[in-house]
């Protein structure tokens, strides 16, 4: 049974989400404040978390930050439409996906399904090591090493760098990168791609301000070079 944790303090939204997702066959646990959300998220009993960023007692961003320090739990954040920064922040601190309020239940269900499927693919792939210069990827162990030193990547960052590393020196467009990330035709904001790339640079580059590994290809997108 796939277990979902939903953290949301607006009862109408919480009830609708829980009702819909139970109807889809998921086992659903709900929490309405930030402290309970963090406590539950760290129990290791859930396959995915839906997290409202605006929660009482402890904010969603703080919860996500703490969860990411010790867990790879897939997280979809719920953000308010007016706050672009929420969305940006959510991805920066390690959300795997986001849904903007107001949303349809069908949209949430499809995001949940897509994220669970991505996770399954990540976990079921054969052991596969790829080396590009001093960068080493282990798809099976979900590990990235730079000069033999492990780096901590989110699931989304790992997927992006894996695609880039599949064809070193080939320029990928933002659209290609985002379609790979979401596993579907991506119609959203391509700025999300730049956020992931800048996070990756911070983790993988010697000097993130002067990237040598993940290089911008003007008018196209990004490529991974052999350094
Ligand atoms: Ca809220």
Coordinates of N, CA and C and ligand atoms in Angstrom, one line a residue:
X1 N 0.8 -1.2 0.0 CA 0.0 0.0 0.0 C 0.9 1.2 0.0
X2 N 0.6 2.2 -0.9 CA 1.4 3.4 -1.0 C 0.8 4.4 0.0
X3 N 1.6 4.9 0.9 CA 1.2 5.8 2.0 C 1.6 7.3 1.7
X4 N 0.6 8.1 1.8 CA 0.8 9.5 1.5 C 0.5 10.3 2.8
X5 N 1.4 11.3 3.0 CA 1.2 12.3 4.1 C 0.8 13.6 3.5
X6 N -0.3 14.2 4.0 CA -0.8 15.5 3.6 C -0.7 16.5 4.7
X7 N 0.0 17.6 4.6 CA 0.1 18.6 5.6 C -0.6 19.9 5.0
X8 N -1.7 20.2 5.6 CA -2.5 21.4 5.1 C -3.4 21.8 6.2
X9 N -3.4 23.1 6.5 CA -4.3 23.6 7.6 C -5.6 24.1 7.2
X10 N -5.9 24.2 5.9 CA -7.2 24.6 5.5 C -8.1 23.4 5.3
X11 N -9.1 23.2 6.3 CA -9.9 22.0 6.3 C -10.5 21.6 5.0
X12 N -11.0 22.5 4.3 CA -11.7 22.2 3.0 C -10.8 21.6 2.0
X13 N -9.6 22.1 1.9 CA -8.6 21.6 1.0 C -8.1 20.2 1.5
X14 N -7.8 20.2 2.8 CA -7.3 18.9 3.3 C -8.3 17.8 3.1
X15 N -9.6 18.0 3.4 CA -10.6 17.0 3.2 C -10.7 16.6 1.8
X16 N -10.7 17.6 0.9 CA -10.9 17.2 -0.5 C -9.7 16.4 -1.0
X17 N -8.5 16.8 -0.6 CA -7.3 16.0 -1.0 C -7.3 14.6 -0.5
X18 N -7.6 14.5 0.8 CA -7.6 13.2 1.5 C -8.7 12.3 0.8
X19 N -9.9 12.8 0.6 CA -11.0 12.1 0.0 C -10.6 11.6 -1.4
X20 N -10.1 12.5 -2.2 CA -9.8 12.2 -3.6 C -8.7 11.1 -3.6
X21 N -7.6 11.3 -2.8 CA -6.5 10.4 -2.9 C -6.8 9.0 -2.3
X22 N -7.6 9.0 -1.3 CA -8.1 7.7 -0.8 C -8.9 7.0 -1.9
X23 N -9.7 7.8 -2.6 CA -10.5 7.2 -3.7 C -9.6 6.6 -4.8
X24 N -8.4 7.1 -4.9 CA -7.4 6.6 -5.9 C -6.7 5.4 -5.4
X25 N -7.0 5.0 -4.2 CA -6.4 3.8 -3.6 C -5.2 4.0 -2.7
X26 N -4.9 5.2 -2.4 CA -3.7 5.5 -1.5 C -4.2 5.5 -0.1
X27 N -3.3 5.1 0.8 CA -3.5 5.2 2.2 C -3.1 6.7 2.6
X28 N -3.9 7.4 3.3 CA -3.6 8.8 3.5 C -3.7 9.2 5.0
X29 N -2.6 9.9 5.4 CA -2.5 10.4 6.8 C -2.6 11.9 6.6
X30 N -3.3 12.6 7.5 CA -3.3 14.0 7.4 C -2.8 14.7 8.7
X31 N -2.2 15.8 8.5 CA -1.8 16.7 9.7 C -2.1 18.1 9.3
X32 N -2.3 18.9 10.4 CA -2.8 20.3 10.1 C -1.9 21.4 10.7
X33 N -0.8 20.9 11.3 CA 0.2 22.0 11.7 C 1.6 21.5 11.4
X34 N 2.5 22.5 11.4 CA 3.9 22.3 10.9 C 4.7 21.3 11.8
X35 N 4.5 21.4 13.1 CA 5.2 20.5 14.0 C 4.8 19.0 13.8
X36 N 3.5 18.8 13.7 CA 3.1 17.4 13.4 C 3.5 16.9 12.1
X37 N 3.6 17.9 11.1 CA 4.0 17.5 9.8 C 5.4 17.0 9.8
X38 N 6.3 17.8 10.4 CA 7.7 17.4 10.5 C 7.9 16.1 11.2
X39 N 7.2 15.9 12.3 CA 7.3 14.7 13.1 C 6.9 13.5 12.2
X40 N 5.8 13.6 11.5 CA 5.3 12.5 10.7 C 6.2 12.2 9.5
X41 N 6.7 13.3 8.9 CA 7.5 13.2 7.7 C 8.8 12.4 8.0
X42 N 9.3 12.5 9.2 CA 10.6 11.9 9.6 C 10.4 10.5 10.1
X43 N 9.1 9.9 10.1 CA 8.9 8.6 10.6 C 9.4 7.5 9.6
X44 N 9.6 7.9 8.3 CA 10.0 6.9 7.4 C 8.8 6.0 7.0
X45 N 7.6 6.4 7.3 CA 6.4 5.5 7.0 C 5.7 5.9 5.8
X46 N 6.2 7.0 5.1 CA 5.4 7.5 4.0 C 6.2 7.4 2.7
X47 N 5.5 7.3 1.6 CA 6.1 7.2 0.2 C 6.1 8.5 -0.4
X48 N 5.3 9.4 0.0 CA 5.3 10.8 -0.6 C 4.6 11.7 0.4
X49 N 5.0 13.0 0.3 CA 4.3 14.0 1.2 C 3.8 15.2 0.3
X50 N 2.6 15.6 0.6 CA 2.0 16.8 0.0 C 2.1 17.9 1.1
X51 N 2.8 19.0 0.8 CA 3.1 19.9 1.9 C 2.7 21.3 1.5
X52 N 1.8 21.9 2.3 CA 1.4 23.3 2.1 C 2.5 24.1 2.7
X53 N 2.9 25.1 2.0 CA 4.1 25.9 2.5 C 3.7 26.8 3.7
X54 N 2.4 27.2 3.7 CA 1.9 28.1 4.8 C 1.2 27.3 5.9
X55 N 1.9 26.9 6.9 CA 1.3 26.1 8.0 C 1.6 26.8 9.3
X56 N 0.7 26.6 10.3 CA 0.9 27.2 11.6 C 2.0 26.4 12.3
X57 N 2.7 27.1 13.2 CA 3.7 26.5 14.1 C 5.1 26.3 13.5
X58 N 5.1 25.8 12.3 CA 6.4 25.6 11.6 C 6.1 25.8 10.1
X59 N 6.8 26.6 9.4 CA 6.5 26.8 8.0 C 6.9 25.6 7.1
X60 N 6.2 25.5 6.0 CA 6.5 24.4 5.1 C 8.0 24.4 4.6
X61 N 8.5 25.6 4.4 CA 9.9 25.7 3.9 C 10.9 25.2 5.0
X62 N 10.6 25.5 6.3 CA 11.4 25.0 7.3 C 11.3 23.5 7.5
X63 N 10.1 23.0 7.3 CA 9.8 21.5 7.4 C 10.7 20.8 6.3
X64 N 10.6 21.4 5.1 CA 11.2 20.8 3.9 C 12.8 20.8 4.1
X65 N 13.3 21.9 4.7 CA 14.7 22.0 4.9 C 15.1 20.9 5.9
X66 N 14.4 20.7 6.9 CA 14.8 19.7 7.9 C 14.6 18.3 7.4
X67 N 13.5 18.1 6.6 CA 13.3 16.8 6.1 C 14.5 16.4 5.2
X68 N 14.9 17.4 4.3 CA 16.0 17.1 3.4 C 17.3 16.8 4.0
X69 N 17.5 17.3 5.3 CA 18.7 17.0 5.9 C 18.9 15.5 6.2
X70 N 17.8 14.8 6.2 CA 17.9 13.3 6.6 C 17.0 12.4 5.8
X71 N 16.3 12.9 4.8 CA 15.4 12.0 4.1 C 15.3 12.4 2.6
X72 N 15.0 11.3 1.8 CA 14.8 11.6 0.3 C 13.3 11.5 0.0
X73 N 12.5 11.6 1.0 CA 11.0 11.5 0.9 C 10.6 12.4 -0.3
X74 N 9.9 11.9 -1.3 CA 9.4 12.7 -2.4 C 8.4 13.7 -1.8
X75 N 8.5 15.0 -2.2 CA 7.6 16.0 -1.6 C 7.1 16.9 -2.7
X76 N 5.8 17.1 -2.7 CA 5.1 18.0 -3.6 C 4.6 19.2 -2.7
X77 N 5.0 20.4 -3.0 CA 4.6 21.5 -2.2 C 3.4 22.2 -2.9
X78 N 2.5 22.7 -2.0 CA 1.3 23.5 -2.4 C 1.7 24.9 -2.1
X79 N 1.6 25.8 -3.2 CA 2.0 27.2 -3.0 C 0.8 28.1 -3.5
X80 N 0.8 29.3 -2.9 CA -0.2 30.2 -3.3 C 0.2 30.9 -4.6
X81 N -0.8 31.1 -5.4 CA -0.6 31.6 -6.8 C 0.2 32.9 -6.8
X82 N -0.1 33.8 -5.8 CA 0.5 35.1 -5.8 C 2.0 35.2 -5.4
X83 N 2.4 34.1 -4.8 CA 3.8 34.2 -4.3 C 4.8 33.3 -5.1
X84 N 5.3 33.9 -6.1 CA 6.3 33.3 -7.0 C 7.5 32.9 -6.1
X85 N 7.8 33.6 -5.1 CA 9.0 33.3 -4.3 C 8.8 32.0 -3.6
X86 N 7.6 31.6 -3.2 CA 7.3 30.4 -2.6 C 7.7 29.2 -3.5
X87 N 7.3 29.4 -4.8 CA 7.6 28.3 -5.7 C 9.1 28.2 -5.9
X88 N 9.7 29.3 -6.1 CA 11.2 29.3 -6.3 C 11.9 28.7 -5.1
X89 N 11.4 29.1 -3.9 CA 12.0 28.6 -2.7 C 11.8 27.1 -2.5
X90 N 10.6 26.7 -2.8 CA 10.2 25.3 -2.7 C 11.2 24.4 -3.5
X91 N 11.5 24.8 -4.7 CA 12.4 24.0 -5.5 C 13.8 24.1 -5.0
X92 N 14.2 25.3 -4.6 CA 15.5 25.5 -4.1 C 15.8 24.7 -2.9
X93 N 14.9 24.5 -2.0 CA 15.2 23.8 -0.8 C 14.8 22.3 -0.9
X94 N 14.5 21.9 -2.1 CA 14.4 20.4 -2.3 C 13.1 19.8 -2.5
X95 N 12.1 20.6 -2.9 CA 10.8 20.0 -3.3 C 11.0 19.3 -4.6
X96 N 10.2 18.2 -4.9 CA 10.4 17.5 -6.1 C 9.4 18.1 -7.2
X97 N 8.3 18.7 -6.7 CA 7.4 19.2 -7.6 C 6.5 20.2 -6.8
X98 N 5.8 21.0 -7.5 CA 4.9 22.0 -6.8 C 3.5 22.1 -7.6
X99 N 2.5 22.4 -6.8 CA 1.2 22.7 -7.4 C 0.7 24.0 -6.9
X100 N 0.3 24.9 -7.8 CA -0.1 26.2 -7.4 C -1.6 26.3 -7.1
X101 N -2.0 26.9 -5.9 CA -3.4 27.1 -5.6 C -3.9 28.2 -6.4
X102 N -5.2 28.2 -6.9 CA -6.1 27.0 -6.7 C -5.8 25.9 -7.7
X103 N -5.9 24.7 -7.3 CA -5.6 23.6 -8.2 C -6.8 22.7 -8.3
X104 N -6.8 21.8 -9.3 CA -7.9 20.8 -9.5 C -7.4 19.5 -8.8
X105 N -8.3 18.7 -8.3 CA -7.9 17.5 -7.7 C -7.2 16.6 -8.8
X106 N -7.7 16.7 -10.0 CA -7.1 15.8 -11.1 C -5.7 16.2 -11.3
X107 N -5.3 17.5 -11.1 CA -3.9 17.9 -11.3 C -3.1 17.3 -10.2
X108 N -3.6 17.3 -9.0 CA -2.8 16.8 -7.8 C -2.6 15.3 -8.0
X109 N -3.7 14.6 -8.4 CA -3.6 13.1 -8.6 C -2.5 12.8 -9.7
X110 N -2.5 13.6 -10.7 CA -1.5 13.3 -11.8 C -0.1 13.6 -11.4
X111 N 0.1 14.6 -10.6 CA 1.4 14.9 -10.0 C 1.9 13.8 -9.1
X112 N 1.0 13.4 -8.3 CA 1.3 12.3 -7.3 C 1.7 11.1 -8.0
X113 N 0.9 10.7 -9.0 CA 1.2 9.5 -9.8 C 2.6 9.6 -10.5
X114 N 2.8 10.8 -11.1 CA 4.0 11.0 -11.9 C 5.3 10.9 -11.0
X115 N 5.2 11.5 -9.8 CA 6.3 11.5 -8.9 C 6.6 10.1 -8.4
X116 N 5.5 9.4 -8.0 CA 5.7 8.0 -7.5 C 6.3 7.2 -8.6
X117 N 5.9 7.4 -9.9 CA 6.5 6.6 -11.0 C 8.0 6.9 -11.2
X118 N 8.3 8.2 -11.1 CA 9.7 8.6 -11.3 C 10.5 8.0 -10.2
X119 N 10.0 7.9 -9.0 CA 10.8 7.3 -7.9 C 11.0 5.8 -8.2
X120 N 10.0 5.2 -8.6 CA 10.1 3.8 -8.9 C 11.2 3.5 -10.0
X121 N 11.1 4.3 -11.0 CA 12.2 4.2 -12.1 C 13.5 4.4 -11.5
X122 N 13.7 5.4 -10.7 CA 15.0 5.7 -10.1 C 15.5 4.5 -9.3
X123 N 14.6 3.8 -8.6 CA 15.0 2.8 -7.7 C 15.2 1.4 -8.4
X124 N 14.5 1.3 -9.6 CA 14.5 -0.1 -10.2 C 15.5 -0.2 -11.3
X125 N 16.1 0.9 -11.7 CA 17.1 0.8 -12.7 C 18.3 -0.1 -12.4
X126 N 19.0 -0.6 -13.4 CA 20.1 -1.5 -13.1 C 21.3 -0.6 -12.6
X127 N 22.2 -1.2 -11.9 CA 23.3 -0.5 -11.4 C 24.1 0.0 -12.6
X128 N 24.3 1.3 -12.6 CA 24.9 1.9 -13.8 C 25.8 3.1 -13.3
X129 N 27.0 3.0 -13.7 CA 27.9 4.1 -13.3 C 28.3 4.8 -14.6
X130 N 28.3 6.1 -14.5 CA 28.7 7.0 -15.6 C 29.7 7.9 -15.1
X131 N 30.8 8.0 -15.9 CA 31.9 8.9 -15.5 C 32.1 10.0 -16.5
X132 N 32.0 11.2 -16.2 CA 32.3 12.3 -17.1 C 33.4 13.2 -16.4
X133 N 34.6 13.0 -16.9 CA 35.7 13.7 -16.2 C 35.8 13.3 -14.8
X134 N 35.8 14.3 -13.9 CA 36.0 14.0 -12.4 C 34.6 13.8 -11.8
X135 N 33.5 13.8 -12.6 CA 32.2 13.6 -12.1 C 31.8 12.1 -12.3
X136 N 31.3 11.5 -11.2 CA 30.9 10.1 -11.3 C 29.4 10.0 -10.8
X137 N 28.6 9.3 -11.6 CA 27.2 9.1 -11.2 C 26.9 7.6 -11.0
X138 N 26.3 7.3 -10.0 CA 25.8 5.9 -9.7 C 24.3 6.0 -9.7
X139 N 23.7 5.6 -10.8 CA 22.2 5.7 -10.8 C 21.5 4.8 -9.8
X140 N 22.1 3.6 -9.6 CA 21.5 2.7 -8.7 C 21.5 3.2 -7.2
X141 N 22.7 3.6 -6.8 CA 22.8 4.1 -5.4 C 22.4 5.5 -5.3
X142 N 22.1 6.2 -6.4 CA 21.6 7.5 -6.4 C 22.7 8.4 -5.8
X143 N 23.9 8.2 -6.3 CA 25.0 8.9 -5.7 C 25.8 9.7 -6.8
X144 N 26.3 10.9 -6.4 CA 27.1 11.7 -7.3 C 28.4 12.0 -6.5
X145 N 29.5 11.7 -7.2 CA 30.8 12.0 -6.6 C 31.6 13.0 -7.5
X146 N 32.2 14.0 -6.9 CA 33.1 14.9 -7.6 C 34.5 14.7 -7.0
X147 N 35.4 14.3 -7.9 CA 36.8 14.0 -7.4 C 36.7 13.0 -6.2
X148 N 35.7 12.1 -6.3 CA 35.6 11.0 -5.3 C 34.9 11.4 -4.1
X149 N 34.5 12.7 -4.0 CA 33.7 13.2 -2.8 C 32.2 13.2 -3.1
X150 N 31.4 12.6 -2.2 CA 30.0 12.5 -2.4 C 29.4 13.9 -2.3
X151 N 28.4 14.2 -3.2 CA 27.6 15.5 -3.1 C 26.1 15.1 -2.9
X152 N 25.5 16.0 -2.2 CA 24.1 15.7 -1.8 C 23.2 16.4 -2.8
X153 N 22.5 15.6 -3.7 CA 21.6 16.2 -4.7 C 20.2 15.8 -4.3
X154 N 19.2 16.6 -4.7 CA 17.8 16.3 -4.6 C 17.5 15.3 -5.8
X155 N 16.4 14.7 -5.7 CA 16.0 13.7 -6.7 C 15.9 14.5 -8.1
X156 N 15.4 15.7 -8.1 CA 15.2 16.4 -9.3 C 16.6 16.7 -9.9
X157 N 17.5 17.2 -9.0 CA 18.9 17.6 -9.5 C 19.6 16.3 -10.1
X158 N 19.4 15.2 -9.4 CA 20.0 14.0 -9.8 C 19.5 13.6 -11.2
X159 N 18.2 13.7 -11.4 CA 17.7 13.4 -12.7 C 18.2 14.3 -13.8
X160 N 18.3 15.5 -13.5 CA 18.9 16.5 -14.5 C 20.3 16.2 -14.9
X161 N 21.1 16.0 -13.9 CA 22.5 15.8 -14.2 C 22.7 14.4 -14.9
X162 N 21.9 13.5 -14.6 CA 21.9 12.2 -15.2 C 21.7 12.3 -16.7
X163 N 20.7 13.1 -17.0 CA 20.4 13.4 -18.5 C 21.5 14.1 -19.1
X164 N 22.1 15.1 -18.5 CA 23.2 15.8 -19.1 C 24.4 14.9 -19.3
X165 N 24.6 14.0 -18.3 CA 25.8 13.1 -18.4 C 25.6 12.0 -19.4
X166 N 24.3 11.8 -19.8 CA 24.1 10.7 -20.8 C 24.7 11.1 -22.2
X167 N 24.9 12.4 -22.4 CA 25.5 12.8 -23.7 C 26.4 14.0 -23.4
X168 N 27.6 13.8 -22.8 CA 28.4 14.9 -22.5 C 28.7 15.8 -23.7
X169 N 28.8 17.1 -23.5 CA 29.1 18.1 -24.5 C 27.9 18.3 -25.5
X170 N 26.8 17.6 -25.3 CA 25.7 17.9 -26.2 C 24.8 18.9 -25.4
X171 N 24.4 20.0 -26.1 CA 23.5 21.0 -25.5 C 22.1 20.5 -25.4
X172 N 21.5 20.6 -24.2 CA 20.1 20.3 -24.0 C 19.3 21.6 -23.8
X173 N 18.2 21.7 -24.5 CA 17.4 22.8 -24.3 C 16.7 22.8 -22.9
X174 N 16.3 23.9 -22.4 CA 15.5 23.9 -21.1 C 14.3 23.1 -21.2
X175 N 13.6 23.1 -22.4 CA 12.4 22.3 -22.5 C 12.7 20.8 -22.4
X176 N 13.8 20.4 -23.1 CA 14.2 19.0 -23.0 C 14.4 18.6 -21.6
X177 N 15.2 19.4 -20.9 CA 15.5 19.1 -19.5 C 14.3 19.0 -18.6
X178 N 13.4 20.0 -18.8 CA 12.2 20.0 -17.9 C 11.2 18.8 -18.3
X179 N 11.2 18.5 -19.6 CA 10.3 17.3 -20.0 C 10.9 16.0 -19.4
X180 N 12.2 15.9 -19.4 CA 12.8 14.7 -18.7 C 12.4 14.7 -17.2
X181 N 12.5 15.9 -16.6 CA 12.3 16.0 -15.2 C 10.9 15.6 -14.8
X182 N 9.9 16.2 -15.6 CA 8.5 15.9 -15.2 C 8.0 14.7 -15.9
X183 N 8.7 14.1 -16.8 CA 8.3 12.9 -17.4 C 7.0 13.1 -18.3
X184 N 6.9 14.3 -18.8 CA 5.8 14.6 -19.7 C 6.1 15.9 -20.4
X185 N 5.1 16.3 -21.3 CA 5.3 17.5 -22.0 C 5.2 18.6 -21.0
X186 N 6.2 19.4 -20.9 CA 6.3 20.5 -19.9 C 5.7 21.8 -20.4
X187 N 4.7 22.3 -19.7 CA 4.1 23.5 -20.2 C 4.4 24.7 -19.3
X188 N 5.0 24.4 -18.2 CA 5.2 25.5 -17.2 C 6.3 26.4 -17.4
X189 N 6.8 27.0 -16.4 CA 7.7 28.1 -16.4 C 9.2 27.5 -16.5
X190 N 9.9 27.9 -17.6 CA 11.2 27.3 -17.8 C 12.2 27.9 -16.8
X191 N 11.8 28.8 -16.0 CA 12.7 29.4 -15.0 C 13.0 28.3 -14.0
X192 N 12.1 27.4 -13.8 CA 12.3 26.3 -12.8 C 13.6 25.6 -13.2
X193 N 13.9 25.5 -14.5 CA 15.0 24.8 -15.0 C 16.3 25.5 -14.5
X194 N 16.3 26.9 -14.7 CA 17.4 27.7 -14.3 C 17.7 27.5 -12.8
X195 N 16.6 27.4 -12.0 CA 16.8 27.3 -10.6 C 17.5 26.0 -10.3
X196 N 17.1 24.9 -10.9 CA 17.7 23.6 -10.7 C 19.2 23.6 -11.1
X197 N 19.4 24.3 -12.3 CA 20.8 24.3 -12.8 C 21.7 25.1 -11.8
X198 N 21.2 26.2 -11.3 CA 22.0 27.0 -10.4 C 22.2 26.3 -9.1
X199 N 21.3 25.5 -8.6 CA 21.5 24.6 -7.4 C 22.6 23.6 -7.7
X200 N 22.5 23.0 -8.9 CA 23.5 22.0 -9.3 C 24.9 22.6 -9.3
X201 N 25.0 23.8 -9.9 CA 26.3 24.4 -10.0 C 26.8 24.6 -8.6
X202 N 26.0 25.1 -7.7 CA 26.4 25.3 -6.3 C 27.0 24.0 -5.7
X203 N 26.4 22.9 -6.1 CA 26.9 21.6 -5.5 C 28.0 21.0 -6.3
X204 N 28.1 21.3 -7.6 CA 29.1 20.5 -8.4 C 30.3 21.3 -8.9
X205 N 30.1 22.6 -8.9 CA 31.2 23.4 -9.5 C 32.2 23.9 -8.4
X206 N 33.5 24.0 -8.9 CA 34.5 24.6 -8.0 C 34.1 26.0 -7.6
X207 N 33.8 26.8 -8.6 CA 33.3 28.2 -8.4 C 32.0 28.3 -9.2
X208 N 30.9 28.3 -8.4 CA 29.6 28.3 -9.0 C 29.3 29.6 -9.9
X209 N 30.1 30.7 -9.6 CA 29.9 31.9 -10.3 C 30.6 31.8 -11.7
X210 N 31.6 30.9 -11.8 CA 32.2 30.7 -13.1 C 32.2 29.2 -13.4
X211 N 31.0 28.7 -13.8 CA 30.8 27.3 -14.0 C 31.7 26.7 -15.2
X212 N 32.3 25.6 -14.9 CA 33.1 25.0 -15.9 C 32.5 23.6 -16.3
X213 N 31.7 23.1 -15.4 CA 31.2 21.7 -15.7 C 29.8 21.8 -16.4
X214 N 28.9 22.6 -15.8 CA 27.6 22.7 -16.4 C 27.6 24.1 -17.0
X215 N 27.7 24.1 -18.3 CA 28.0 25.3 -19.1 C 26.7 25.8 -19.8
X216 N 26.5 27.1 -19.8 CA 25.4 27.7 -20.5 C 25.7 27.7 -22.0
X217 N 24.8 27.2 -22.8 CA 25.0 27.3 -24.3 C 24.0 28.4 -24.8
X218 N 24.5 29.5 -25.2 CA 23.7 30.7 -25.4 C 22.6 30.3 -26.5
X219 N 21.4 30.7 -26.2 CA 20.3 30.5 -27.1 C 19.7 29.1 -27.1
X220 N 20.4 28.2 -26.4 CA 20.0 26.8 -26.4 C 19.6 26.3 -25.0
X221 N 20.6 26.2 -24.2 CA 20.3 25.7 -22.8 C 21.6 25.4 -22.1
X222 N 21.8 24.1 -21.8 CA 23.0 23.8 -21.0 C 23.6 22.5 -21.5
X223 N 24.9 22.4 -21.2 CA 25.6 21.1 -21.5 C 26.5 20.8 -20.3
X224 N 26.9 19.5 -20.3 CA 27.9 19.0 -19.3 C 29.2 18.8 -20.0
X225 N 30.2 19.4 -19.5 CA 31.5 19.2 -20.1 C 32.4 18.3 -19.3
X226 N 33.5 17.9 -19.9 CA 34.4 17.0 -19.2 C 35.5 17.8 -18.5
X227 N 35.3 18.0 -17.2 CA 36.4 18.6 -16.5 C 36.8 17.8 -15.3
Ligands
LIG1 CA1 -2.1 27.0 4.7

